mmCIF file of C-alpha atoms and ligand atoms in Angstrom:
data_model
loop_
_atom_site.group_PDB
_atom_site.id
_atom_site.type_symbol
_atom_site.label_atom_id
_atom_site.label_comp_id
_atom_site.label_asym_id
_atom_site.label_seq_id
_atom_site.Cartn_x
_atom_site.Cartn_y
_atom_site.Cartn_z
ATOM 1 C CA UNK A 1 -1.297 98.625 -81.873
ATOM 2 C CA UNK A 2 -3.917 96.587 -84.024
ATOM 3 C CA UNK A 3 -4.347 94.300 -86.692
ATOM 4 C CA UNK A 4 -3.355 90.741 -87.486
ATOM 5 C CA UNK A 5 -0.002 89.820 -86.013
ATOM 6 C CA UNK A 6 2.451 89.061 -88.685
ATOM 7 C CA UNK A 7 4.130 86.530 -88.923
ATOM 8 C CA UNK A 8 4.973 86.469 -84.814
ATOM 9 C CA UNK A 9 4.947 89.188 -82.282
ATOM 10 C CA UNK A 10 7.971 90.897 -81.534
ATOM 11 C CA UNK A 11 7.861 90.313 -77.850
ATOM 12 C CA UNK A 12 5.795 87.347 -75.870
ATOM 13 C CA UNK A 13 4.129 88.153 -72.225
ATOM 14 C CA UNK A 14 5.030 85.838 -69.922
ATOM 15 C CA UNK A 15 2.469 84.622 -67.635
ATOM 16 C CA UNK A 16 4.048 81.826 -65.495
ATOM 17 C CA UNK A 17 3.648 82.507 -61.433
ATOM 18 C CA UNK A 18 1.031 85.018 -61.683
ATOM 19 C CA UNK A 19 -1.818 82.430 -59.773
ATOM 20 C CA UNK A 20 -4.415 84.560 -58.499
ATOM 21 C CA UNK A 21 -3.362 88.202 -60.447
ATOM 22 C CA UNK A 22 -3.070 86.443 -63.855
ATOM 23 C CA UNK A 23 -6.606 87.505 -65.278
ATOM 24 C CA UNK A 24 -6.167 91.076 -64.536
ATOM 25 C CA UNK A 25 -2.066 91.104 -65.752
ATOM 26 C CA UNK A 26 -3.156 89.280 -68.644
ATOM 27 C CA UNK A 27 -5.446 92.307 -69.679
ATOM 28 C CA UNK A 28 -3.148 94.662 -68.967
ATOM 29 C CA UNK A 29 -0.858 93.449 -71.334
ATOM 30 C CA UNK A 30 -2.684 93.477 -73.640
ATOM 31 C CA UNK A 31 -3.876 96.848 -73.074
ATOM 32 C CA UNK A 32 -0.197 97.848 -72.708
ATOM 33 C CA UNK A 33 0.498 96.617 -76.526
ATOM 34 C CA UNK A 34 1.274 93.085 -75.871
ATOM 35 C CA UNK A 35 0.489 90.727 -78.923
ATOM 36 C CA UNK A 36 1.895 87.476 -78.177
ATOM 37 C CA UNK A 37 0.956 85.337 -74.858
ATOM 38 C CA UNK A 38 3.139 82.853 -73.378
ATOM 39 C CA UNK A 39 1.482 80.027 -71.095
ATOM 40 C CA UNK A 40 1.604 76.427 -69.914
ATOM 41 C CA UNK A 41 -0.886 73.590 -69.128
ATOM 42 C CA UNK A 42 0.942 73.205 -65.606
ATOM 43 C CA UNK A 43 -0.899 74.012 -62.429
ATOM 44 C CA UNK A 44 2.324 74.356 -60.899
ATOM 45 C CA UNK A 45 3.577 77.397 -62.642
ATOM 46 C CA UNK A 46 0.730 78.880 -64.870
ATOM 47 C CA UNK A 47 -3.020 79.314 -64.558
ATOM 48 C CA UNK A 48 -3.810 78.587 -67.825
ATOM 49 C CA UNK A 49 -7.462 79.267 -67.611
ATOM 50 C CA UNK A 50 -6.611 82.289 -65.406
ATOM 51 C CA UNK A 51 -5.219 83.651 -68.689
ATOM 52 C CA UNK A 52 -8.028 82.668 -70.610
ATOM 53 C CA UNK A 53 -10.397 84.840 -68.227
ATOM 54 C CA UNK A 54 -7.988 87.738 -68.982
ATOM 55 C CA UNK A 55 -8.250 87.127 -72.762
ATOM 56 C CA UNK A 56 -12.144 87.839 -72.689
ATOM 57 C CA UNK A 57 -11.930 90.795 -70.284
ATOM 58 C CA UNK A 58 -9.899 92.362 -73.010
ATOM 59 C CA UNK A 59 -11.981 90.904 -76.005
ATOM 60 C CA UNK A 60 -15.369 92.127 -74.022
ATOM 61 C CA UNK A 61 -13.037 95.504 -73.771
ATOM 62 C CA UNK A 62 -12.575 95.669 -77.291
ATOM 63 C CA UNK A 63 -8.799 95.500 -76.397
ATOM 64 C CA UNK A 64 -7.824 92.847 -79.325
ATOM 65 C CA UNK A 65 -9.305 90.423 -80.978
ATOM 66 C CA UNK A 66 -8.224 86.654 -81.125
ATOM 67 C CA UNK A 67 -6.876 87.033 -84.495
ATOM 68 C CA UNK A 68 -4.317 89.794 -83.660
ATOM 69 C CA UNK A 69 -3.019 87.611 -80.789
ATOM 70 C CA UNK A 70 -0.506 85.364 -80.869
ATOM 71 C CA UNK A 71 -1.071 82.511 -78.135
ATOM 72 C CA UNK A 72 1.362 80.061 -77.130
ATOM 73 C CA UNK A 73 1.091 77.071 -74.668
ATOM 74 C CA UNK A 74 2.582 73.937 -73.683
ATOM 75 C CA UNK A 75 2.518 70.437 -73.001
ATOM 76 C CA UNK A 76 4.313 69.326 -70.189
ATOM 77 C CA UNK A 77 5.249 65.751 -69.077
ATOM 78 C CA UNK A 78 4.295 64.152 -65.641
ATOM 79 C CA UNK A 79 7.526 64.985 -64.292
ATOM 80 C CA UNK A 80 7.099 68.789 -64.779
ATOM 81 C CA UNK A 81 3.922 68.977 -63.156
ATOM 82 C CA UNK A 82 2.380 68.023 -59.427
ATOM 83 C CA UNK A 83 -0.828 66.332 -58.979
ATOM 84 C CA UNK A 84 -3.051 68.678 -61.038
ATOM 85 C CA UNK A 85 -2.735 66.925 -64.263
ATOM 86 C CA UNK A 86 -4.276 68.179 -67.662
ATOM 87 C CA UNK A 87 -4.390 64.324 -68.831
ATOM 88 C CA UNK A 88 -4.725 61.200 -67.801
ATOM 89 C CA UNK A 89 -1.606 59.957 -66.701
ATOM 90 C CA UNK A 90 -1.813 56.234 -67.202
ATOM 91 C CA UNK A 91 -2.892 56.998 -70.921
ATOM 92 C CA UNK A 92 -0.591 56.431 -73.847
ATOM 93 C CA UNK A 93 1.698 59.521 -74.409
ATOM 94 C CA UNK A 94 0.060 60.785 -78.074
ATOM 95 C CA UNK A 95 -3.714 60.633 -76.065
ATOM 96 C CA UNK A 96 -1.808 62.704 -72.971
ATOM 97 C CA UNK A 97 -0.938 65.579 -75.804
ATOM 98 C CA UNK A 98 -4.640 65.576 -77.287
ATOM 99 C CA UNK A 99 -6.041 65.832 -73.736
ATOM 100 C CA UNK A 100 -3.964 68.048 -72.418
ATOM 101 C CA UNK A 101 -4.490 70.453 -75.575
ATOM 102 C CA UNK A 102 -8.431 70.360 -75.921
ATOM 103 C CA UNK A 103 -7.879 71.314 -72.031
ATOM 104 C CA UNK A 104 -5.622 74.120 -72.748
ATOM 105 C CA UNK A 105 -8.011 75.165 -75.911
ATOM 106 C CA UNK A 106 -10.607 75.008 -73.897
ATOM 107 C CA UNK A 107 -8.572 77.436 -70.891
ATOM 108 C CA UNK A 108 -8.230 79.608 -73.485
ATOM 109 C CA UNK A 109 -11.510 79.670 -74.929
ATOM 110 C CA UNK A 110 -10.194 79.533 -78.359
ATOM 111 C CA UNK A 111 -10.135 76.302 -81.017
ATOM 112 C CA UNK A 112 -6.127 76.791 -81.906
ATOM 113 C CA UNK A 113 -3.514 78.051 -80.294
ATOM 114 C CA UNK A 114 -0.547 79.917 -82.804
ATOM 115 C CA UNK A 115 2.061 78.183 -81.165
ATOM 116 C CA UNK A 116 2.298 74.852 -79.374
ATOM 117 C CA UNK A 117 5.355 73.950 -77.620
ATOM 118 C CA UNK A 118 7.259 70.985 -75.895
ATOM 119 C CA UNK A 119 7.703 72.275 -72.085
ATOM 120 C CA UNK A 120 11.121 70.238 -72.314
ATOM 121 C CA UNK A 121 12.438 66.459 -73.006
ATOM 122 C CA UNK A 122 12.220 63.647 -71.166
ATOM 123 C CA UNK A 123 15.883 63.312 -70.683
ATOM 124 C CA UNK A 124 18.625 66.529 -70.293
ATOM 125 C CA UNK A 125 20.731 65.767 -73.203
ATOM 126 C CA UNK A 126 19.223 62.702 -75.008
ATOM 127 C CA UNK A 127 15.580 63.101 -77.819
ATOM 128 C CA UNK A 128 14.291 59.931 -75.790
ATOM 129 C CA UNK A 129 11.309 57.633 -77.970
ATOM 130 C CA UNK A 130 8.811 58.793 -75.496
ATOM 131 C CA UNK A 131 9.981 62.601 -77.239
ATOM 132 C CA UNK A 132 9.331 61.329 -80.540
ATOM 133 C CA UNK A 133 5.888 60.498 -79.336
ATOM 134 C CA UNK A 134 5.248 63.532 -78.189
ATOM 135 C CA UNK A 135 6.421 65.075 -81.107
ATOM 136 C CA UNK A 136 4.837 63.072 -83.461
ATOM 137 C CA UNK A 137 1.465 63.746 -81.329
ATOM 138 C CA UNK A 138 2.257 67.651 -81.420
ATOM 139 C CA UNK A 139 2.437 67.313 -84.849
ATOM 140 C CA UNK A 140 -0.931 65.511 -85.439
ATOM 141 C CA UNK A 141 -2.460 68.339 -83.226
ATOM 142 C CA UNK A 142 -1.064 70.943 -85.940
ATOM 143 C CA UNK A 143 -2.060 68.754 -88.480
ATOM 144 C CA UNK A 144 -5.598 68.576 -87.028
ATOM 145 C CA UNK A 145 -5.273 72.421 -87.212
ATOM 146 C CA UNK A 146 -5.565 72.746 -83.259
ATOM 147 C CA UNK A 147 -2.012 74.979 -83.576
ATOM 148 C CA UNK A 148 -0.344 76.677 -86.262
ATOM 149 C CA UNK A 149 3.230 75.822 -85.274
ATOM 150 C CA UNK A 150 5.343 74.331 -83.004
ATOM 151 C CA UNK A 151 7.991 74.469 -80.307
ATOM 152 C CA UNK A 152 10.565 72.812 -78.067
ATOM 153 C CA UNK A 153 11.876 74.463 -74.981
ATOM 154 C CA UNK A 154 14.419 74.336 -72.185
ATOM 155 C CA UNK A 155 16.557 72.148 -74.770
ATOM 156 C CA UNK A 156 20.215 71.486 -75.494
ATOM 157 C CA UNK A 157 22.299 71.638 -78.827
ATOM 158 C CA UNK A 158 22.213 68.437 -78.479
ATOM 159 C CA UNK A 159 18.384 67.433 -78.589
ATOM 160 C CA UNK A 160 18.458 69.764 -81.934
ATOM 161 C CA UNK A 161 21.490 67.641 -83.602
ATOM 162 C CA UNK A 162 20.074 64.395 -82.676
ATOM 163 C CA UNK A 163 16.597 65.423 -83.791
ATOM 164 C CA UNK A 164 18.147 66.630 -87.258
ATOM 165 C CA UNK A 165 20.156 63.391 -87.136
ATOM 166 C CA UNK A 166 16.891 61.268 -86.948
ATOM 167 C CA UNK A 167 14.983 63.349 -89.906
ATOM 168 C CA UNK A 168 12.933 64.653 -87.413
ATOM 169 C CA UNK A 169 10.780 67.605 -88.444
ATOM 170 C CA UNK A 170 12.617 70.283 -87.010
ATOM 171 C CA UNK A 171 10.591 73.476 -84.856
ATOM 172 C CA UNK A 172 9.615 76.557 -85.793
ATOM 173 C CA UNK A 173 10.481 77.965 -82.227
ATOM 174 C CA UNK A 174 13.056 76.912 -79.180
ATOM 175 C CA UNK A 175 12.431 78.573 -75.904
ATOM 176 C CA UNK A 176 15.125 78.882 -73.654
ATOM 177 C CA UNK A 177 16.605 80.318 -70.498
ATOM 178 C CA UNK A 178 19.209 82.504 -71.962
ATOM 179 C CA UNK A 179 22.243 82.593 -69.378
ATOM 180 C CA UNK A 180 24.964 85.358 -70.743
ATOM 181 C CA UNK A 181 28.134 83.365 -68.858
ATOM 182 C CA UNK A 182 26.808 80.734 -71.902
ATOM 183 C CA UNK A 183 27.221 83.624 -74.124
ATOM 184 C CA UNK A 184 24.057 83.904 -73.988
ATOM 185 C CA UNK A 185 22.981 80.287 -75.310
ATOM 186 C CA UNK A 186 25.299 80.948 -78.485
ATOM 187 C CA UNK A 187 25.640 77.310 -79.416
ATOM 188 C CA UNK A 188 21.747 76.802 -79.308
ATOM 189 C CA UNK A 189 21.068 80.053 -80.802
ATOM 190 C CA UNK A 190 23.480 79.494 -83.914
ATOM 191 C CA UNK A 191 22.315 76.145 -84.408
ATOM 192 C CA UNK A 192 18.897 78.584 -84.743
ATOM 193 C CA UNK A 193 19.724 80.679 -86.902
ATOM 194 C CA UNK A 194 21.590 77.988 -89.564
ATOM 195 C CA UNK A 195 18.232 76.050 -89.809
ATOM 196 C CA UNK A 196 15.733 79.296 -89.718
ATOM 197 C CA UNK A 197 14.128 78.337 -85.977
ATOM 198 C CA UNK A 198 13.226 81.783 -83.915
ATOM 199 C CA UNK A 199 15.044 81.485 -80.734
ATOM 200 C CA UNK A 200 12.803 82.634 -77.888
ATOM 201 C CA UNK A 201 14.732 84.075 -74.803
ATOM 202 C CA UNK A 202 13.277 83.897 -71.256
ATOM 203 C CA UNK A 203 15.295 84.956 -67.980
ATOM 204 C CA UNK A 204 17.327 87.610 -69.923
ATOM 205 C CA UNK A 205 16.733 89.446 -66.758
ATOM 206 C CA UNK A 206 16.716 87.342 -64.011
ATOM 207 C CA UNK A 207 19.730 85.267 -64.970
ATOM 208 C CA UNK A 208 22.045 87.684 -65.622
ATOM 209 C CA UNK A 209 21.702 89.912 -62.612
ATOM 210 C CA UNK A 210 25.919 90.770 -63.186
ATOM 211 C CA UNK A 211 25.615 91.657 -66.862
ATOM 212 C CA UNK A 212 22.351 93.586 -65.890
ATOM 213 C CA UNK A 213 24.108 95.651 -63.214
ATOM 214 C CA UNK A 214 27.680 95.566 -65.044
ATOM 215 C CA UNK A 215 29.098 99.398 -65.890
ATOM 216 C CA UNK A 216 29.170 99.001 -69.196
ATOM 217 C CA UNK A 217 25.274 98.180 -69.581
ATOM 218 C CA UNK A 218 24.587 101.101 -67.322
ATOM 219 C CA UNK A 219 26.896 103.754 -69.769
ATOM 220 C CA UNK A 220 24.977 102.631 -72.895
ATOM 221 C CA UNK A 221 21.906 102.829 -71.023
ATOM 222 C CA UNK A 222 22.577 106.558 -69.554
ATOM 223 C CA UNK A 223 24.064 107.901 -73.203
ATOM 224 C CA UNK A 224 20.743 107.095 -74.902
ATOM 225 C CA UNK A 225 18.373 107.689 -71.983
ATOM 226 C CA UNK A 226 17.073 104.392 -71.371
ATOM 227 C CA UNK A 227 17.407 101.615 -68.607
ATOM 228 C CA UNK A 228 19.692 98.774 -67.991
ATOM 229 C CA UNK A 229 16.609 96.484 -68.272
ATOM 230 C CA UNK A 230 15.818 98.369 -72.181
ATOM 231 C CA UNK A 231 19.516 97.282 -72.651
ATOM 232 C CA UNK A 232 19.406 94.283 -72.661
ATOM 233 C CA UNK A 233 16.323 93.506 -74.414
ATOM 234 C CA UNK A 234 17.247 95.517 -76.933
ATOM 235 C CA UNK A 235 20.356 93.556 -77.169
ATOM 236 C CA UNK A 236 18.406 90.254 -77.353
ATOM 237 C CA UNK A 237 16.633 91.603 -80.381
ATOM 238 C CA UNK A 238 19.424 92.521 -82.088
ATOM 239 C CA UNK A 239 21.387 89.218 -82.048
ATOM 240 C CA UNK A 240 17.810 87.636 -83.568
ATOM 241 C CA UNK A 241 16.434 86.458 -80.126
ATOM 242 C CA UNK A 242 12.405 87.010 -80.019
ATOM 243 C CA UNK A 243 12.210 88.261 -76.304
ATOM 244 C CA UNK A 244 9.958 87.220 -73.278
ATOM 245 C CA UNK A 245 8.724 89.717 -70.365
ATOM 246 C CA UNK A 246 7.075 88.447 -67.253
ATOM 247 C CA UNK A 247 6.250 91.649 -65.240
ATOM 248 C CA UNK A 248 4.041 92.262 -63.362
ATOM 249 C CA UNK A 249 4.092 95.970 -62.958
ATOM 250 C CA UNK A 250 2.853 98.397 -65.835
ATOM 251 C CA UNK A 251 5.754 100.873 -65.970
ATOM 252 C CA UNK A 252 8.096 98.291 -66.956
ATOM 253 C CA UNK A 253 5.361 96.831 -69.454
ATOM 254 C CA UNK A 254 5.681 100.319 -71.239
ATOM 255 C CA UNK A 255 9.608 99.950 -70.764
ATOM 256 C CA UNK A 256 9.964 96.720 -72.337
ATOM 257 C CA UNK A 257 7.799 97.603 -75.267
ATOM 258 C CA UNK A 258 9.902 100.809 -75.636
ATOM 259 C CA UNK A 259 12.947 98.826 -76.061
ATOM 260 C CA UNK A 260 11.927 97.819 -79.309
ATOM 261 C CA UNK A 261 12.699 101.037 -80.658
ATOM 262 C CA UNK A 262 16.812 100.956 -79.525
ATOM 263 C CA UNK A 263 18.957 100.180 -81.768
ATOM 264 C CA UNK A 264 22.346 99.532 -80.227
ATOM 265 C CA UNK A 265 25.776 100.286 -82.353
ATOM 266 C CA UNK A 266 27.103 96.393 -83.807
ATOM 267 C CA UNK A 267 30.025 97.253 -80.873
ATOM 268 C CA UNK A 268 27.922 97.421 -78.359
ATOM 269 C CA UNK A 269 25.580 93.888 -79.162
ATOM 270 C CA UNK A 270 29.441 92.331 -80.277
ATOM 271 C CA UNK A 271 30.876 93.431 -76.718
ATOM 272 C CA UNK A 272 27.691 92.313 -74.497
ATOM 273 C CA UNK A 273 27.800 89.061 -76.588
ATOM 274 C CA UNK A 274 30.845 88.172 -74.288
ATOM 275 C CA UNK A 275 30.328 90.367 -71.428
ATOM 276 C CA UNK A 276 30.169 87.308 -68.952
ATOM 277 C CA UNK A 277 31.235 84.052 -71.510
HETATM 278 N N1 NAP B 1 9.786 77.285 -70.965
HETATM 279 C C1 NAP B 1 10.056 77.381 -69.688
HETATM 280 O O1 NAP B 1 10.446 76.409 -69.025
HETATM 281 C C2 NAP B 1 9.952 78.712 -69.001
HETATM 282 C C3 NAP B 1 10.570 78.899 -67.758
HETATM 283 C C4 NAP B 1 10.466 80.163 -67.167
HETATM 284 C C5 NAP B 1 9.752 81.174 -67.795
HETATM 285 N N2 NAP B 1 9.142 80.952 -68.988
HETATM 286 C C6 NAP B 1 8.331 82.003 -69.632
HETATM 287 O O2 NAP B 1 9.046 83.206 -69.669
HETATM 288 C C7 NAP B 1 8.281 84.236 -69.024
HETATM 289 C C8 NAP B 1 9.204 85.251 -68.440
HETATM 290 O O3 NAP B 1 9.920 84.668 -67.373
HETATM 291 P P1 NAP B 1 11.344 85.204 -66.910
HETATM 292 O O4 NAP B 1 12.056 84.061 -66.296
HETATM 293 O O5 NAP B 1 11.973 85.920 -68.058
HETATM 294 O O6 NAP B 1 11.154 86.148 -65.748
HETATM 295 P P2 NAP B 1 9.989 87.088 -65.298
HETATM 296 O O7 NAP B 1 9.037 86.305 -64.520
HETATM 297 O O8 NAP B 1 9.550 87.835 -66.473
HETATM 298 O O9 NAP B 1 10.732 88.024 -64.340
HETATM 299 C C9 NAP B 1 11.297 89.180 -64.845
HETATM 300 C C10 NAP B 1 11.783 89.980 -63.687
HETATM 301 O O10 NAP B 1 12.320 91.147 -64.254
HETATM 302 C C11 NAP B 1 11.655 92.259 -63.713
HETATM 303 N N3 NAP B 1 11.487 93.241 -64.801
HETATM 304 C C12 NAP B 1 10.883 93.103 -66.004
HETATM 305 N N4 NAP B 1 10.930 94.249 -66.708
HETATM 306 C C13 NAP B 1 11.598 95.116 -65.911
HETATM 307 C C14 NAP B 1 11.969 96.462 -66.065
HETATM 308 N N5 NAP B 1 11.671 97.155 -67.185
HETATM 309 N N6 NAP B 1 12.644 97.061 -65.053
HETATM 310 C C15 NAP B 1 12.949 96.372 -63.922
HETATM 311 N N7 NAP B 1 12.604 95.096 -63.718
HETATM 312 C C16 NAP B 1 11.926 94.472 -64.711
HETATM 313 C C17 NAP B 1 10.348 91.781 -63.167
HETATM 314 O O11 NAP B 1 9.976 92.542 -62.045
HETATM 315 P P3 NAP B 1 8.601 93.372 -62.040
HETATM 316 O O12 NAP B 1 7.495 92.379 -62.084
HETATM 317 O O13 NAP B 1 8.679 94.147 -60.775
HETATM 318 O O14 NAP B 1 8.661 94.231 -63.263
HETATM 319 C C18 NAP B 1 10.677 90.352 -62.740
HETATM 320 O O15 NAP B 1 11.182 90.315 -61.435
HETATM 321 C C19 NAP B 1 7.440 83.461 -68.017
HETATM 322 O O16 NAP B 1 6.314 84.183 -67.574
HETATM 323 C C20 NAP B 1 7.069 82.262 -68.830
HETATM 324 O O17 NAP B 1 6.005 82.591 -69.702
HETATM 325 C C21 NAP B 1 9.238 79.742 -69.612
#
């Protein structure tokens, strides 16, 4: 796989609690077929600049080149993180985003990233002022051409309605854990797909351990050779999700990029839809 990625990639590498092995897993992805990179300025779960070393092993490999990657990061309040801040922490909010993305820039050795997302809102339910800061600031770092596009995560239907309420611009992208007992983030995703925002889906795995081990998943796996695991990503796909694989291990790296090529029956993606809620 080569060539410009257009106009995302069809499945993001994951690279949260790698630490130490995140350079070398970062390169294999890549190597594996990965296009799009998903990371974090936050110590706590990512090495950001672990990431970055991969990306030049593979550029220096003549793996990819930065313009056929997709890279995403995020900024991440003071609450998400522990004491290894990107920013400085007493500084207005709009001067915490611009540190903490000419840090993550310069992680990633690059001078934009594709995507740049919100890591998640102050508040669980409410789009607090200190989010329309942020946002506001995200938006002056697209502006200033530092990203392409931009992204909440780990949001609620309701951040969405009140952000469309106040005329805020509205993302390109919403990242979320996708839990199938919520039928699998319906209300999010719908609100998604009504106002043309790609829904990105993390934890379709580890989440949904009963829908990943239920019967029926294993029949449809069996009657078209594939796994449980292919299954469901394939499923995620074809209810308009844009998928996210963290593993570590390069067998399932060549699964999960396989499952792009399933195409389930509409029975089978209407029945897992409510498989669990
Ligand atoms: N925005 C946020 O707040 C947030 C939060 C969490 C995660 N994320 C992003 O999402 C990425 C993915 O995270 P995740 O929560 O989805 O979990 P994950 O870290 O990707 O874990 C997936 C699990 O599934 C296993 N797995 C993957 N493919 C498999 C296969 N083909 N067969 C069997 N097992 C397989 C992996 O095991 P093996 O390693 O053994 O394959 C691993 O245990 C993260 O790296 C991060 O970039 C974002």
């Amino acid at each position: 796989m080569s060539g410009p990625v257009s106009p995302f990639p069809d499945f993001f590498y994951g690279t949260a609690w790698k630490a130490d092995r995140t350079p070398a897993l970062t390169e294999l992805a890549l190597r594996m077929g990965f296009r799009g990179i998903d990371t974090a300025n936050q110590l706590r779960h990512y090495f950001e600049e672990g990431v970055g070393q991969g990306l030049q092993a593979a550029y220096r490999g003549d793996i990819v080149k930065r313009e056929d990657l997709f890279l995403q990061t995020k900024f991440t309040y003071v609450n998400g993180q522990d004491h290894r801040l990107p920013y400085d922490p007493s500084a207005a909010l709009s001067i915490q985003v611009a540190q903490s993305m000419t840090s993550s820039l310069e992680h990633l050795r690059t001078d934009y990233v594709n995507s740049y997302v919100l890591h998640g809102p102050s508040s669980n339910y409410d789009w607090t002022e200190a989010d329309t800061e942020v946002w506001e600031a995200m938006r002056d770092q697209r502006d200033a051409g530092r990203t392409r596009l931009l992204g909440v995560s780990n949001v609620a239907l309701s951040h969405l309605r009140q952000m469309e309420n106040e005329g805020a611009e509205l993302p390109t992208f919403v990242q979320n854990r996708c839990y199938a007992r919520l039928g699998w983030d319906r209300e999010v995703r719908h609100f998604c797909r009504e106002h043309k925002i790609i829904y990105q889906g993390f934890s379709l795995l580890t989440a949904n351990q009963e829908v990943l081990h239920h019967q029926l998943i294993a029949s449809l796996a069996d009657a078209i050779s594939s796994t449980p695991t292919q299954i469901i990503f394939a499923f995620a796909r074809a209810v308009g999700m844009l998928p996210l694989t963290g593993t570590s291990n390069p067998e399932h790296m060549t699964q999960d990029l396989a499952s792009r090529e399933i195409r389930l029956p509409a029975e089978a993606v209407d029945v897992i839809e409510s498989l669990a809620g």
